Coordinates of C-alpha atoms and ligand atoms in Angstrom, one line a residue:
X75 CA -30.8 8.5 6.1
X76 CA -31.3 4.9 4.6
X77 CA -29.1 2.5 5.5
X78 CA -28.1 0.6 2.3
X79 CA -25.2 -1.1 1.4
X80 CA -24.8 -3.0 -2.3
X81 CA -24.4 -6.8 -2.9
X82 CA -21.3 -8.2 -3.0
X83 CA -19.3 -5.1 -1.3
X84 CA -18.6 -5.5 2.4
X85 CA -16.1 -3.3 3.7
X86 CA -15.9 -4.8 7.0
X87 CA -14.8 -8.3 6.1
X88 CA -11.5 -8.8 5.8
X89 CA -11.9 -11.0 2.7
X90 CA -12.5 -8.0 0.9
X91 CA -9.0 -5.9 2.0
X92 CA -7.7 -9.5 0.7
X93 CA -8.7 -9.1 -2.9
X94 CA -6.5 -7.9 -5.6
X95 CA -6.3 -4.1 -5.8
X96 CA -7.7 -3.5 -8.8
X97 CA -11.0 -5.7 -8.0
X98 CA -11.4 -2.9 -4.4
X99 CA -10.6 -0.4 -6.7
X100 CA -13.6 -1.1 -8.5
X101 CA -15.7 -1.6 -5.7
X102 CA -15.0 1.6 -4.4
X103 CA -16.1 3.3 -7.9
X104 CA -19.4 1.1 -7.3
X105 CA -19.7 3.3 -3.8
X106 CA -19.0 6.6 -5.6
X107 CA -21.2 6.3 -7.9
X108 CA -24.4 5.4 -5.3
X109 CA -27.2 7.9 -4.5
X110 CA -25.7 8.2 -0.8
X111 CA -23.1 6.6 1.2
X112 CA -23.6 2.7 2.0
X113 CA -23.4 1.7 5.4
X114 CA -21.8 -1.1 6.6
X115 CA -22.1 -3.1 9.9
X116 CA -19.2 -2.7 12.5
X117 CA -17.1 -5.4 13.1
X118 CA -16.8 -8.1 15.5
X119 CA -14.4 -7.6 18.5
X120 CA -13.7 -9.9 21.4
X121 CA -13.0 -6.7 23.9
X122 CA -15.4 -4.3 22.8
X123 CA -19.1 -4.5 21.9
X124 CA -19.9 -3.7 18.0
X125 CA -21.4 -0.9 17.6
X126 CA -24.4 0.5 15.3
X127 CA -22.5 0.9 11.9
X128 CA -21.0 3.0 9.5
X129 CA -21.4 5.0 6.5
X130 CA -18.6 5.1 4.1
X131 CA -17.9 8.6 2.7
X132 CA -16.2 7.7 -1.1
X133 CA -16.6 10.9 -3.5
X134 CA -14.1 13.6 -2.7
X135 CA -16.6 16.4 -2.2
X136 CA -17.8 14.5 0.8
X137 CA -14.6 14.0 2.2
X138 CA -13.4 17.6 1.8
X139 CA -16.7 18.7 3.3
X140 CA -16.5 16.7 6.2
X141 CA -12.9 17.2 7.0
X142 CA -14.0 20.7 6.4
X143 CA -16.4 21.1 9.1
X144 CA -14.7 19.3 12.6
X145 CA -17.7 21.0 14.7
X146 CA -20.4 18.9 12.7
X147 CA -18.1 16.0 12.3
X148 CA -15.8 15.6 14.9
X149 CA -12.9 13.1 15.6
X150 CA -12.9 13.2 19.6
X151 CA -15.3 10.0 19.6
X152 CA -12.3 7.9 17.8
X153 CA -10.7 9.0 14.3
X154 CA -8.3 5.5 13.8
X155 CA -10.8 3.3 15.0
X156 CA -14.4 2.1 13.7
X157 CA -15.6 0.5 17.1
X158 CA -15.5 3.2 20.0
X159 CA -12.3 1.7 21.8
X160 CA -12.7 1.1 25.8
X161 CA -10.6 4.2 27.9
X162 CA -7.9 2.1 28.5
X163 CA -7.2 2.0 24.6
X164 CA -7.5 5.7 24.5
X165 CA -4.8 6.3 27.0
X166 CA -2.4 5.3 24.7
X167 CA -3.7 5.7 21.1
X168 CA -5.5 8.6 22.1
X169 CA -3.4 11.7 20.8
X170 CA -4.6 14.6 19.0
X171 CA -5.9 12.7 16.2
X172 CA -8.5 11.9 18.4
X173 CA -9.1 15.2 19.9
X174 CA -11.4 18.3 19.3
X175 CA -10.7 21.7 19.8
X176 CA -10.2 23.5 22.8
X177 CA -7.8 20.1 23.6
X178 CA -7.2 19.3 20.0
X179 CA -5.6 23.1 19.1
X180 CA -3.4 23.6 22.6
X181 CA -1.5 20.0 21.8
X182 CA -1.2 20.8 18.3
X183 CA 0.1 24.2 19.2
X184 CA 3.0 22.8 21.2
X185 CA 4.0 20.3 18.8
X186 CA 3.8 22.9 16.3
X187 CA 5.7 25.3 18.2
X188 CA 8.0 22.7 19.1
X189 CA 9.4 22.5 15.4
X190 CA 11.1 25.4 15.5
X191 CA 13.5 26.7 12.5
X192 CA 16.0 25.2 14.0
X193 CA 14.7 21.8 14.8
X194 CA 13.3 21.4 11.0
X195 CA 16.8 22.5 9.7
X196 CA 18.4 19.4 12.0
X197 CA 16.1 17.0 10.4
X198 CA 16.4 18.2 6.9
X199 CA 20.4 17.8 7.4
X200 CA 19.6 14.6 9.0
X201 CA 17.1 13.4 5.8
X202 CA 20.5 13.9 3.8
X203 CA 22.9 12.2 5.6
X204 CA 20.5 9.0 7.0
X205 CA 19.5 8.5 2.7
X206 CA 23.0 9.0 1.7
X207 CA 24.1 5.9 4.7
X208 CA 21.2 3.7 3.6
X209 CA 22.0 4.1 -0.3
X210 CA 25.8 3.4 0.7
X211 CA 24.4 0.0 2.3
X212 CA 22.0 -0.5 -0.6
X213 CA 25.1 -0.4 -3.3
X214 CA 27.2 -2.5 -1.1
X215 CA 24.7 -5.1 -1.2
X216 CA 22.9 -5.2 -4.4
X217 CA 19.2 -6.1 -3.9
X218 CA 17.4 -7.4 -1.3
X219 CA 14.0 -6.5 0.6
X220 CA 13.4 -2.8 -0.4
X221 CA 11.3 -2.3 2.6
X222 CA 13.9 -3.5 5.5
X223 CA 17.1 -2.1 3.6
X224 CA 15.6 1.4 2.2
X225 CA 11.8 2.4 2.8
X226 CA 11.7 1.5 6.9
X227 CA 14.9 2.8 7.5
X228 CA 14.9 6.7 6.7
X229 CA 11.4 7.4 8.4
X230 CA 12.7 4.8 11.4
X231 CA 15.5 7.1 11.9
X232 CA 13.9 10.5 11.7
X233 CA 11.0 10.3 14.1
X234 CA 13.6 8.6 16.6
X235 CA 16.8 11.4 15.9
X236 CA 14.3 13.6 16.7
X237 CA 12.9 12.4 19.5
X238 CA 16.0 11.8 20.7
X239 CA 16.0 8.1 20.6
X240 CA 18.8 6.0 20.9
X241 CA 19.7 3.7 18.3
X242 CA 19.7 0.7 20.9
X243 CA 16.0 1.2 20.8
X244 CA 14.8 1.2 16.9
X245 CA 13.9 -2.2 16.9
X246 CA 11.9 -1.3 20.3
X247 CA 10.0 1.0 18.0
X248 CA 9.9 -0.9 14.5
X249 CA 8.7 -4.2 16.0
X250 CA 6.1 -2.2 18.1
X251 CA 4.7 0.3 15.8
X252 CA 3.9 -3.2 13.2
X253 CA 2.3 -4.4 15.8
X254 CA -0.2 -1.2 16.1
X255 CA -0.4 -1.1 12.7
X256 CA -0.6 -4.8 12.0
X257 CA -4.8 -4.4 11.2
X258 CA -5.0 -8.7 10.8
X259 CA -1.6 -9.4 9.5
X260 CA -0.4 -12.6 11.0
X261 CA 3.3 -11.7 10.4
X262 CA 2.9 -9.4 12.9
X263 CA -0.6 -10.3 15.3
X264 CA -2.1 -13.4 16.5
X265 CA -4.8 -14.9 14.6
X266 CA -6.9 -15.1 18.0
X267 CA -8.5 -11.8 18.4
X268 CA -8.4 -11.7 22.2
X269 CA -4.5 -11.8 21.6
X270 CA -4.3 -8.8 19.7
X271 CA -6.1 -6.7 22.0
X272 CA -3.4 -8.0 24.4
X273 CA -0.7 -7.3 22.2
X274 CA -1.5 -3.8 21.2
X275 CA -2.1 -3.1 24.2
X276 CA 2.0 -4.3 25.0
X277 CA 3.1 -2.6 21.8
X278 CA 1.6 0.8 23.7
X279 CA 2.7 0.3 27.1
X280 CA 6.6 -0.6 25.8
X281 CA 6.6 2.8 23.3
X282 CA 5.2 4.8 26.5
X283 CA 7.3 3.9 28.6
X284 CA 10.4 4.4 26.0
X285 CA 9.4 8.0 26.1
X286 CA 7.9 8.7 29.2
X287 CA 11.4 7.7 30.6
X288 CA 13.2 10.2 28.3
X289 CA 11.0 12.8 29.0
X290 CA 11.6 12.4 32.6
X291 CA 15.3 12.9 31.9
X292 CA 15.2 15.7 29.5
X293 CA 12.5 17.9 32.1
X294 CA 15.5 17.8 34.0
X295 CA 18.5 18.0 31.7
X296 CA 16.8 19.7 28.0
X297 CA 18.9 18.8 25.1
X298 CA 18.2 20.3 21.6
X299 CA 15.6 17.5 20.9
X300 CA 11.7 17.3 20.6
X301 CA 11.4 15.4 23.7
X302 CA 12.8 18.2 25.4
X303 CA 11.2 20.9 23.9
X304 CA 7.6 19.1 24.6
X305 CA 8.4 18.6 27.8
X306 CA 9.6 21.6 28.9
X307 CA 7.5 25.2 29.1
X308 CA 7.1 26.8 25.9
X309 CA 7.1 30.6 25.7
X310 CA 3.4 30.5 26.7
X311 CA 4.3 28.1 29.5
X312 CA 3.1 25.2 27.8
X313 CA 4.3 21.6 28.0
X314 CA 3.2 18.3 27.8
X315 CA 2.3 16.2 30.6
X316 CA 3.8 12.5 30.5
X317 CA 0.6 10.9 29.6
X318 CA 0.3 13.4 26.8
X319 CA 3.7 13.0 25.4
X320 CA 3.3 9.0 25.6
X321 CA 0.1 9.3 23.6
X322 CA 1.8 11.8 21.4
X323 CA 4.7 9.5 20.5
X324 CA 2.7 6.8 19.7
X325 CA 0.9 8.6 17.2
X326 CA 4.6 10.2 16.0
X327 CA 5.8 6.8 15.3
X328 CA 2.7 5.4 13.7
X329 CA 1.4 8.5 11.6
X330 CA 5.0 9.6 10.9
X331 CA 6.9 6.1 10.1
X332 CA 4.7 4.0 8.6
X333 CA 2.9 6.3 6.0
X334 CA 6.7 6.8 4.7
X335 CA 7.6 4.3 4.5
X336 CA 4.7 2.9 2.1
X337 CA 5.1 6.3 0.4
X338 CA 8.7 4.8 -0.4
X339 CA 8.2 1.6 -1.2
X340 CA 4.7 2.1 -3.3
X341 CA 7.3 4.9 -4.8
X342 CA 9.5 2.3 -6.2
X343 CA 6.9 -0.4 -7.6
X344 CA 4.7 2.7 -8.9
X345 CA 8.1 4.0 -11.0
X346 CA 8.8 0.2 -12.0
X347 CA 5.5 -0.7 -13.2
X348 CA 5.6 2.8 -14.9
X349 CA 8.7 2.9 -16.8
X350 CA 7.8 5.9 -19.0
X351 CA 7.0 7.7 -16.0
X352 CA 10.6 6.6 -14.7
X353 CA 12.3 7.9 -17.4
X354 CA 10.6 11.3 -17.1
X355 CA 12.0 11.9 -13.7
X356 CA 15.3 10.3 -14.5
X357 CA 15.3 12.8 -17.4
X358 CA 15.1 16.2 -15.0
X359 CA 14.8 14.9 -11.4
X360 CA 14.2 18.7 -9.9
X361 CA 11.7 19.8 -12.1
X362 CA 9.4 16.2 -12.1
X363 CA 10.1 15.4 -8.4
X364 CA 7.6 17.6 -6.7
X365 CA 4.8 16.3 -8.8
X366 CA 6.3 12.5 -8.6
X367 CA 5.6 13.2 -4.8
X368 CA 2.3 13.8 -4.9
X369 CA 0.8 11.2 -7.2
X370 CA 2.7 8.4 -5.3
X371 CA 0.7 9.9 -2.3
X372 CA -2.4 10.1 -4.3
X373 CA -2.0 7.1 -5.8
X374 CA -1.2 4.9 -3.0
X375 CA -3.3 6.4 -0.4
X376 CA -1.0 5.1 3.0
X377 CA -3.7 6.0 5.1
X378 CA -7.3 4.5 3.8
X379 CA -9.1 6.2 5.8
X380 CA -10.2 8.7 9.4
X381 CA -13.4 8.3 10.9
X382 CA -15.7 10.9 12.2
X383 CA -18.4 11.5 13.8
X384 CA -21.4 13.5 13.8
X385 CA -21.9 16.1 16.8
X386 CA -25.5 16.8 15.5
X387 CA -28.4 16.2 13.1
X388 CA -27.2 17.5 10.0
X389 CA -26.8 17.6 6.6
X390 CA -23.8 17.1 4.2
X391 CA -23.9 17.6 0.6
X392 CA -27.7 16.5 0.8
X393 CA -27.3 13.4 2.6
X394 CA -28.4 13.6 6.1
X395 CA -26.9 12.2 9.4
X396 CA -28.1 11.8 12.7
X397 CA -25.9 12.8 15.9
X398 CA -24.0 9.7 16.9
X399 CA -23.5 8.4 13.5
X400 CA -20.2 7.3 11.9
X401 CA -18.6 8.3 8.6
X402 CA -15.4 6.6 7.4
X403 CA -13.8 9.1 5.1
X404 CA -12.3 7.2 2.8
X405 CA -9.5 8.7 0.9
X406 CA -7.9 6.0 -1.3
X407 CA -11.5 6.4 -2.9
X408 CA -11.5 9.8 -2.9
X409 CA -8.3 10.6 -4.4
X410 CA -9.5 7.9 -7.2
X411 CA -13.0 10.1 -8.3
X412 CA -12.9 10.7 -11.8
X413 CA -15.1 14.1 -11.2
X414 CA -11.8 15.6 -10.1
X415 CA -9.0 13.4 -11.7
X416 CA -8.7 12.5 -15.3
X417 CA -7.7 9.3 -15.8
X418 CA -7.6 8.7 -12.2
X419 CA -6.2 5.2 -12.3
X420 CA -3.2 6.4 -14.4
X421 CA 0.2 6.9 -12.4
X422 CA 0.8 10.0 -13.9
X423 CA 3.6 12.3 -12.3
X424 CA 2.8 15.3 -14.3
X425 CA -0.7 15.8 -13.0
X426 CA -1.4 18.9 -12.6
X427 CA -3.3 20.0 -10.6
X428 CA -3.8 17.2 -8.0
X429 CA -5.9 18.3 -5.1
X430 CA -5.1 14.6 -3.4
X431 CA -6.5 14.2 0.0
X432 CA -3.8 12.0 1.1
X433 CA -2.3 13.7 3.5
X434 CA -6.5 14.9 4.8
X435 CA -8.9 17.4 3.9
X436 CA -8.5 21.0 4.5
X437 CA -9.1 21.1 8.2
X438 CA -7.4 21.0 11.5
X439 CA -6.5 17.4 11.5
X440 CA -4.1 17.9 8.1
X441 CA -1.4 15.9 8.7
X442 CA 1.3 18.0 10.7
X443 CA 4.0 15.9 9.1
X444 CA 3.4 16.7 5.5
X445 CA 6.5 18.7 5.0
X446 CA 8.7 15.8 6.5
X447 CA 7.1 13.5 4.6
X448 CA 7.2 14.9 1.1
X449 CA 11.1 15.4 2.4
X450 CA 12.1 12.3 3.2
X451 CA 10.7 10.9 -0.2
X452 CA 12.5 13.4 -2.3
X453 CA 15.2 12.8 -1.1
X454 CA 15.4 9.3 -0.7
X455 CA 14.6 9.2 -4.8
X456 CA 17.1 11.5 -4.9
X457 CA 19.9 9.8 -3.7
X458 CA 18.9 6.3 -4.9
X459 CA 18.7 7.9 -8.3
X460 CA 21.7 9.4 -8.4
X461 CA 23.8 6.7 -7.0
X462 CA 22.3 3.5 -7.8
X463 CA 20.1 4.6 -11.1
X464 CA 19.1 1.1 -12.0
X465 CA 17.1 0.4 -9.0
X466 CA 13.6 -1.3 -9.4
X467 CA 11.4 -3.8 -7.5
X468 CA 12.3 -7.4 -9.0
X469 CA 8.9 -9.2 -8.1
X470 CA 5.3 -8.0 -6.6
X471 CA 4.6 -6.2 -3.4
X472 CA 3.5 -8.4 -0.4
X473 CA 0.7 -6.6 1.0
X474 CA -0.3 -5.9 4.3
X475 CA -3.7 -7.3 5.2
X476 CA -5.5 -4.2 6.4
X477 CA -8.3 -2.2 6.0
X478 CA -6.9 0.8 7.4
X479 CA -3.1 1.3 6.1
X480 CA -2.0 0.5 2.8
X481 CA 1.2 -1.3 3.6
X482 CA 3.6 -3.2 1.7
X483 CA 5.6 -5.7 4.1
X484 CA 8.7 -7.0 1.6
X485 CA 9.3 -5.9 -2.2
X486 CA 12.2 -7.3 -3.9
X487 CA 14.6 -5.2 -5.4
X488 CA 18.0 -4.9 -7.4
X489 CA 20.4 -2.1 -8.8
Ligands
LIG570 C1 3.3 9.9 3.2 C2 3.3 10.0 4.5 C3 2.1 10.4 5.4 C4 0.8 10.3 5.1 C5 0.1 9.7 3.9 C6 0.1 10.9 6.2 C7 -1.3 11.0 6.3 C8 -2.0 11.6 7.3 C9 -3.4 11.7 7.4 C10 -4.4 11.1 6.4 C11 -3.7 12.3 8.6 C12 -5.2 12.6 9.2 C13 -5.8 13.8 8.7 C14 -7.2 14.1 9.2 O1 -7.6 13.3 10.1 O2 -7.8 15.0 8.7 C15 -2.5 12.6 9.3 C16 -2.4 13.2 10.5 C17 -1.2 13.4 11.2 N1 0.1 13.1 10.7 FE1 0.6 12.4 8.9 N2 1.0 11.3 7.1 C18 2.2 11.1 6.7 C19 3.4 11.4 7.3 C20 3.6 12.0 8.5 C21 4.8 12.3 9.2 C22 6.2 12.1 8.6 C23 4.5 12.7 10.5 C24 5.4 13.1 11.6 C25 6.3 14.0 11.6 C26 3.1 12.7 10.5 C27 2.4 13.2 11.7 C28 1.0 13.3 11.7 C29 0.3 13.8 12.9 C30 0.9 14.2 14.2 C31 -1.1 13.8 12.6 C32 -2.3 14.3 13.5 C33 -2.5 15.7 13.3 C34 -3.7 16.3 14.1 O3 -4.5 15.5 14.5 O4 -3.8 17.5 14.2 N3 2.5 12.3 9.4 N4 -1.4 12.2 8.5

């Protein structure tokens, strides 16, 4: 396919993920609305060599497609990264996102197994009583930095509870996962890009060995935790091996903590800058929550985008790729096309339906932590609602500089 990408759009700079919001939102209706998906060069990395580009998948019919069809367009050759990372990357960001089938299904089939009825009972109770604690805090102290006092707190709290990490080791875990997720955020990364490599490759080695140590206690001693149930035989007489459940915790921490806790805080700003949409769910919180969940997961998109890649030569929704070639499915673009949303820029919590592809496309990737997720942000509203009903962010979202995760660092906020 021809390679063409339009002036004055570069996805790869990091100028552009600097621009005001609505400016890439516009770019990306520019994408959408092109004969086939640009391409874009890769970029520059001190510790691995760029390689031969990317096409970026906008429309939501290409998205769906590919997400649809893993054996054409598969994730094993790097889903979180654009440059193929070198092996010893992979040991430690290389979980099941990054998998295919047969290796893909039998981790996925562990974890799954491993959240058994009772184990998502324990974390729904635990949802309840960590939001209730944080809102207690939040009244006590009046306003503040919504994302340190509310939205990084619940999701902190979860993944680690259920791991069965101590709370002497959240900061372990906060600090760490910002680092992975930094993209080139100088809060949280050097500006040098040799010392980033470095660091993530720190922040990897400290969250593996967190585990990898627990997991060696719990094969011995199981408590009622994930850790151990990963780690010990299943009833097919699975488990994980310690590499695996390293790997796998890393991805727990940064699919699973992260995403939330944007979900949360875009949550609050979205509900502020909407204040008709505000009063709606203040008016009936039960009946206007599910669908309040959704369009702050449409509308904010935490996770930009997943890269595939294609197995052969082949065609999708009559563009063709070559074997080898990248695709960047870009979902804050596709849960903005106007084919399938009215209005799409419109924060609207009633919309109905809203096939958003925020959590991925139909396929086997779909992210195993949507029912957690949508959770944790009910009932975070919930409770802040009910107890402190004049919350709202006091000032703008500051943004995280990424092109990968869209991250609020600090949003002011009072009762
Ligand atoms: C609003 C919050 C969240 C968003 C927006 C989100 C988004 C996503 C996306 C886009 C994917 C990739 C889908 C694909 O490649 O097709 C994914 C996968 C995944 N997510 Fe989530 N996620 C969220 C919360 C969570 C939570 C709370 C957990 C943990 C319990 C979690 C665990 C995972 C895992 C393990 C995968 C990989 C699944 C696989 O490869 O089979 N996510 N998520």
């Amino acid at each position: 396919m021809e390679k063409t990408r339009p002036d004055g759009i570069d996805l790869t700079e990091w100028d552009f993920w600097a621009r005001p919001l609505d400016e890439r939102h516009a770019a990306f209706r520019t994408l959408r609305y092109l004969p086939r998906p640009a391409f874009f060069r890769e970029p520059e990395l001190s510790f691995v060599p760029a390689g031969p580009g990317y096409y970026a998948l906008t429309t939501h019919a290409d998205v769906v497609e590919a997400s649809r069809r893993p054996a054409d367009f598969c994730s094993g050759q790097g889903a979180i990264n654009i440059n193929d990372m070198p092996a010893d990357l992979g040991e430690y960001f290389g979980s099941m996102i990054n998998m295919d089938d047969p290796r893909h299904a039998k981790i996925r089939r562990i974890v799954s197994r491993a959240f058994s009825p009772r184990m998502i009972q324990r974390f729904e109770d635990q949802v309840q009583a960590v939001a209730e604690q944080v809102v207690e805090e939040v009244l006590a102290k009046g306003g503040g930095d919504f994302v340190t006092d509310v939205a990084a707190r619940l999701p902190l709290k979860i993944i680690c509870d259920l791991m069965g990490i101590d709370e002497a080791h959240y900061k372990t875990v906060f600090d760490n996962s910002n680092i992975i997720l930094a993209g080139a955020d100088t809060e949280f990364v050097s500006e040098e890009a040799d010392q980033v490599a470095l660091q993530l490759l720190e922040a990897g080695q400290t969250l593996k060995d967190l585990v990898e140590e627990l997991g060696r206690r719990r094969r011995g001693e199981p408590t009622g935790d994930l850790t151990s149930a990963l780690v010990n035989a299943n009833i097919d007489g699975e488990s994980l091996t310690d590499q695996e459940l390293g790997s796998f915790f890393i991805l727990l921490v940064v699919a699973g903590n992260e995403t939330t806790r944007n979900a949360i805080a875009h949550g609050l700003h979205l509900l502020t800058r909407y204040p008709e949409q505000r009063e709606l769910i203040a008016s009936d919180f039960e009946r206007y929550v599910p669908g309040a969940v959704e369009e702050i997961v449409r509308y904010a998109s935490p996770v930009i985008w997943m890269r595939r890649t294609a197995t052969r030569d082949t065609e999708l929704n009559g563009h063709e790729f070559t074997a080898g070639d990248k695709l960047l499915l870009y979902y804050w673009s596709a849960n903005r096309d106007e084919t399938v949303f009215t209005d799409p820029d419109v924060f609207d919590i009633t919309r109905d339906p809203n096939p958003h592809v925020g959590f991925g496309g139909p396929g086997p990737h779909f992210c195993l932590g949507a029912h957690l997720a949508r959770r944790e942000i009910t009932v975070m509203f919930r409770e802040l609602f009910r107890r402190a009903p004049g919350v709202r962010a006091t000032g703008e979202p500051d943004r995280l500089l990424s092109n990968f995760i869209n991250g609020i660092k600090h949003l002011p906020y009072a009762i």
